[in-house]
mmCIF file of C-alpha atoms in Angstrom:
data_model
loop_
_atom_site.group_PDB
_atom_site.id
_atom_site.type_symbol
_atom_site.label_atom_id
_atom_site.label_comp_id
_atom_site.label_asym_id
_atom_site.label_seq_id
_atom_site.Cartn_x
_atom_site.Cartn_y
_atom_site.Cartn_z
ATOM 1 C CA MET A 155 -2.306 -40.446 -32.976
ATOM 2 C CA ILE A 156 -0.132 -37.812 -34.632
ATOM 3 C CA LYS A 157 -1.078 -39.222 -38.010
ATOM 4 C CA SER A 158 -4.798 -38.748 -37.273
ATOM 5 C CA ILE A 159 -4.227 -35.155 -36.071
ATOM 6 C CA LEU A 160 -2.294 -34.288 -39.231
ATOM 7 C CA GLU A 161 -4.915 -35.968 -41.392
ATOM 8 C CA PHE A 162 -7.698 -33.987 -39.673
ATOM 9 C CA GLY A 163 -5.812 -30.697 -40.137
ATOM 10 C CA LEU A 164 -5.084 -31.308 -43.809
ATOM 11 C CA THR A 165 -8.552 -32.538 -44.773
ATOM 12 C CA ARG A 166 -10.516 -29.880 -42.868
ATOM 13 C CA SER A 167 -8.478 -26.766 -43.519
ATOM 14 C CA ALA A 168 -11.540 -24.483 -43.296
ATOM 15 C CA ILE A 169 -12.022 -25.409 -39.625
ATOM 16 C CA ILE A 170 -8.331 -24.796 -38.926
ATOM 17 C CA VAL A 171 -8.417 -21.364 -40.630
ATOM 18 C CA LEU A 172 -11.609 -20.434 -38.753
ATOM 19 C CA GLY A 173 -10.025 -21.477 -35.440
ATOM 20 C CA LEU A 174 -6.929 -19.420 -36.254
ATOM 21 C CA MET A 175 -9.077 -16.354 -37.019
ATOM 22 C CA VAL A 176 -10.992 -16.731 -33.728
ATOM 23 C CA PHE A 177 -7.711 -17.111 -31.853
ATOM 24 C CA CYS A 178 -6.263 -13.965 -33.515
ATOM 25 C CA ALA A 179 -9.455 -11.975 -32.827
ATOM 26 C CA ALA A 180 -9.380 -12.982 -29.158
ATOM 27 C CA GLY A 181 -5.727 -11.942 -28.968
ATOM 28 C CA LEU A 182 -6.514 -8.561 -30.555
ATOM 29 C CA VAL A 183 -9.366 -7.937 -28.088
ATOM 30 C CA ALA A 184 -7.118 -8.877 -25.158
ATOM 31 C CA PHE A 185 -4.376 -6.584 -26.478
ATOM 32 C CA THR A 186 -6.708 -3.571 -26.734
ATOM 33 C CA ARG A 187 -7.957 -4.106 -23.164
ATOM 34 C CA LEU A 188 -4.484 -4.586 -21.697
ATOM 35 C CA ASN A 189 -3.560 -1.959 -19.122
ATOM 36 C CA VAL A 190 0.082 -1.047 -19.602
ATOM 37 C CA GLU A 191 1.757 1.250 -17.091
ATOM 38 C CA ALA A 192 5.337 2.430 -16.980
ATOM 39 C CA TYR A 193 5.556 1.708 -13.250
ATOM 40 C CA PRO A 194 2.747 -0.646 -12.254
ATOM 41 C CA ASN A 195 1.741 -0.648 -8.622
ATOM 42 C CA PRO A 196 0.804 -4.141 -7.462
ATOM 43 C CA ALA A 197 -0.103 -2.913 -3.992
ATOM 44 C CA PRO A 198 -3.495 -1.715 -2.745
ATOM 45 C CA VAL A 199 -4.145 1.899 -1.783
ATOM 46 C CA ILE A 200 -2.309 2.788 1.424
ATOM 47 C CA LEU A 201 -2.812 6.128 3.160
ATOM 48 C CA GLU A 202 -0.496 7.505 5.828
ATOM 49 C CA ILE A 203 -2.083 9.859 8.330
ATOM 50 C CA THR A 204 0.171 11.872 10.610
ATOM 51 C CA ALA A 205 -0.533 14.248 13.460
ATOM 52 C CA GLN A 206 2.136 16.333 15.180
ATOM 53 C CA ALA A 207 1.897 17.770 18.668
ATOM 54 C CA PRO A 208 5.362 18.826 19.827
ATOM 55 C CA GLY A 209 6.054 18.310 23.504
ATOM 56 C CA LEU A 210 3.822 15.295 24.083
ATOM 57 C CA SER A 211 5.257 11.927 25.040
ATOM 58 C CA ALA A 212 4.602 8.799 22.992
ATOM 59 C CA GLU A 213 2.028 7.613 25.541
ATOM 60 C CA GLU A 214 0.140 10.920 25.371
ATOM 61 C CA MET A 215 0.232 10.865 21.566
ATOM 62 C CA GLU A 216 -1.193 7.336 21.650
ATOM 63 C CA LYS A 217 -3.965 8.281 24.076
ATOM 64 C CA TYR A 218 -5.055 11.627 22.616
ATOM 65 C CA TYR A 219 -4.298 11.278 18.893
ATOM 66 C CA THR A 220 -3.491 7.770 17.640
ATOM 67 C CA ILE A 221 -6.320 5.794 19.257
ATOM 68 C CA PRO A 222 -9.048 8.329 18.333
ATOM 69 C CA MET A 223 -7.822 8.343 14.714
ATOM 70 C CA GLU A 224 -7.790 4.526 14.585
ATOM 71 C CA VAL A 225 -11.296 4.290 16.020
ATOM 72 C CA GLY A 226 -12.567 7.028 13.699
ATOM 73 C CA LEU A 227 -11.077 5.410 10.597
ATOM 74 C CA TYR A 228 -12.295 1.897 11.387
ATOM 75 C CA PRO A 229 -15.793 2.290 9.804
ATOM 76 C CA THR A 230 -14.364 3.740 6.574
ATOM 77 C CA PRO A 231 -15.620 1.731 3.560
ATOM 78 C CA GLY A 232 -13.007 -0.569 2.038
ATOM 79 C CA VAL A 233 -10.549 -0.532 4.942
ATOM 80 C CA VAL A 234 -8.698 -3.815 5.346
ATOM 81 C CA ASN A 235 -6.021 -2.980 7.883
ATOM 82 C CA ILE A 236 -5.096 -0.128 10.234
ATOM 83 C CA ARG A 237 -1.658 0.037 11.848
ATOM 84 C CA SER A 238 -0.264 2.810 13.979
ATOM 85 C CA THR A 239 2.840 3.991 15.735
ATOM 86 C CA SER A 240 3.264 6.782 18.244
ATOM 87 C CA PHE A 241 6.499 8.644 18.830
ATOM 88 C CA TYR A 242 7.483 11.677 20.844
ATOM 89 C CA GLY A 243 5.250 14.415 19.387
ATOM 90 C CA LEU A 244 4.173 12.324 16.370
ATOM 91 C CA SER A 245 1.238 10.031 15.687
ATOM 92 C CA PHE A 246 1.451 7.863 12.570
ATOM 93 C CA VAL A 247 -1.490 5.787 11.268
ATOM 94 C CA ARG A 248 -1.284 3.622 8.127
ATOM 95 C CA VAL A 249 -4.613 2.610 6.541
ATOM 96 C CA THR A 250 -4.694 -0.162 3.912
ATOM 97 C CA PHE A 251 -7.682 -0.457 1.579
ATOM 98 C CA LYS A 252 -8.959 -3.396 -0.490
ATOM 99 C CA TYR A 253 -7.493 -4.086 -3.915
ATOM 100 C CA GLY A 254 -9.296 -2.317 -6.730
ATOM 101 C CA ILE A 255 -10.411 0.742 -4.748
ATOM 102 C CA ASP A 256 -9.657 4.037 -6.463
ATOM 103 C CA TYR A 257 -7.046 6.215 -4.757
ATOM 104 C CA TYR A 258 -9.194 9.359 -4.777
ATOM 105 C CA PHE A 259 -12.206 7.463 -3.421
ATOM 106 C CA ALA A 260 -10.091 6.090 -0.554
ATOM 107 C CA LEU A 261 -8.647 9.534 0.158
ATOM 108 C CA GLN A 262 -12.103 11.105 0.190
ATOM 109 C CA GLN A 263 -13.572 8.407 2.447
ATOM 110 C CA ALA A 264 -10.680 8.641 4.917
ATOM 111 C CA SER A 265 -10.975 12.425 4.998
ATOM 112 C CA ILE A 266 -14.730 12.242 5.620
ATOM 113 C CA SER A 267 -14.245 9.659 8.389
ATOM 114 C CA LEU A 268 -11.659 11.846 10.099
ATOM 115 C CA GLN A 269 -13.881 14.935 9.886
ATOM 116 C CA GLN A 270 -17.019 13.197 11.142
ATOM 117 C CA ASN A 271 -15.649 10.757 13.703
ATOM 118 C CA VAL A 272 -12.495 12.317 15.152
ATOM 119 C CA THR A 273 -12.049 15.367 17.346
ATOM 120 C CA LEU A 274 -8.413 15.909 18.249
ATOM 121 C CA PRO A 275 -7.169 18.190 21.051
ATOM 122 C CA GLY A 276 -6.296 21.706 19.987
ATOM 123 C CA ASN A 277 -8.377 21.364 16.792
ATOM 124 C CA LEU A 278 -5.401 19.694 15.151
ATOM 125 C CA VAL A 279 -6.033 18.568 11.575
ATOM 126 C CA PRO A 280 -3.973 15.484 10.655
ATOM 127 C CA THR A 281 -2.301 15.291 7.258
ATOM 128 C CA ILE A 282 -3.126 12.508 4.814
ATOM 129 C CA GLN A 283 -0.660 11.397 2.172
ATOM 130 C CA ALA A 284 -0.423 8.412 -0.127
ATOM 131 C CA SER A 285 2.028 5.606 0.387
ATOM 132 C CA SER A 286 3.307 3.124 -2.151
ATOM 133 C CA LEU A 287 5.024 -0.088 -1.187
ATOM 134 C CA VAL A 288 6.876 -0.007 -4.489
ATOM 135 C CA GLY A 289 8.268 3.444 -3.759
ATOM 136 C CA GLU A 290 9.353 2.803 -0.194
ATOM 137 C CA ILE A 291 13.110 2.884 -0.462
ATOM 138 C CA TYR A 292 14.959 4.537 2.363
ATOM 139 C CA ARG A 293 18.715 4.801 2.752
ATOM 140 C CA TYR A 294 20.367 5.656 6.007
ATOM 141 C CA GLN A 295 23.654 5.268 7.811
ATOM 142 C CA ILE A 296 24.107 4.320 11.444
ATOM 143 C CA VAL A 297 27.046 6.048 13.067
ATOM 144 C CA GLY A 298 28.142 5.553 16.637
ATOM 145 C CA PRO A 299 31.036 6.511 18.865
ATOM 146 C CA PRO A 300 34.424 5.080 17.804
ATOM 147 C CA HIS A 301 34.442 2.541 20.652
ATOM 148 C CA PHE A 302 30.939 1.229 19.785
ATOM 149 C CA GLY A 303 32.038 -1.318 17.150
ATOM 150 C CA LEU A 304 30.389 -2.749 14.048
ATOM 151 C CA THR A 305 28.744 -5.636 15.902
ATOM 152 C CA ASN A 306 26.935 -3.260 18.240
ATOM 153 C CA LEU A 307 25.876 -1.059 15.324
ATOM 154 C CA ARG A 308 24.468 -4.105 13.543
ATOM 155 C CA THR A 309 22.595 -5.141 16.699
ATOM 156 C CA LEU A 310 21.182 -1.613 16.972
ATOM 157 C CA GLN A 311 20.104 -1.810 13.309
ATOM 158 C CA ASP A 312 18.435 -5.219 13.694
ATOM 159 C CA TYR A 313 16.604 -4.718 16.967
ATOM 160 C CA VAL A 314 15.867 -0.990 17.198
ATOM 161 C CA VAL A 315 15.953 0.796 13.840
ATOM 162 C CA THR A 316 14.261 -1.924 11.782
ATOM 163 C CA ARG A 317 11.363 -2.206 14.232
ATOM 164 C CA ARG A 318 10.915 1.565 14.307
ATOM 165 C CA LEU A 319 10.816 1.762 10.505
ATOM 166 C CA LEU A 320 8.211 -0.982 10.252
#
């Protein structure tokens, strides 16, 4: 079998050279179309929308701010996922868009949806900022009273802090 392949290559060198030229041309076309970024972002567009109303409990934030923002953002074109968290005086909504959607298009659509579909108490205007899963690195230190112990600090980290950060 190898003998027949070598014989074909040596007797029909024009076909081999033509195939090599086509292969090189295809490689050159692929190289010119290659998108090279210093820090590529493999994640889809994610927007974080926050609203602050100091003095309200987490339940009130959920009722008056978080749920209306979720419902208002749901019909936004390209939305894949909406997740939210409510804290004391803070409403946090994370909106994930489909892969391939432009950041500015997603930002514009989310802003339009909030303006048209959401009326928050006190005419509060929520802030919209971009999020990147690649850039989400957060360092912190958990410190407790001297008698608390490392095991209790680790339990606090695993069951309270981690769930709040997610």
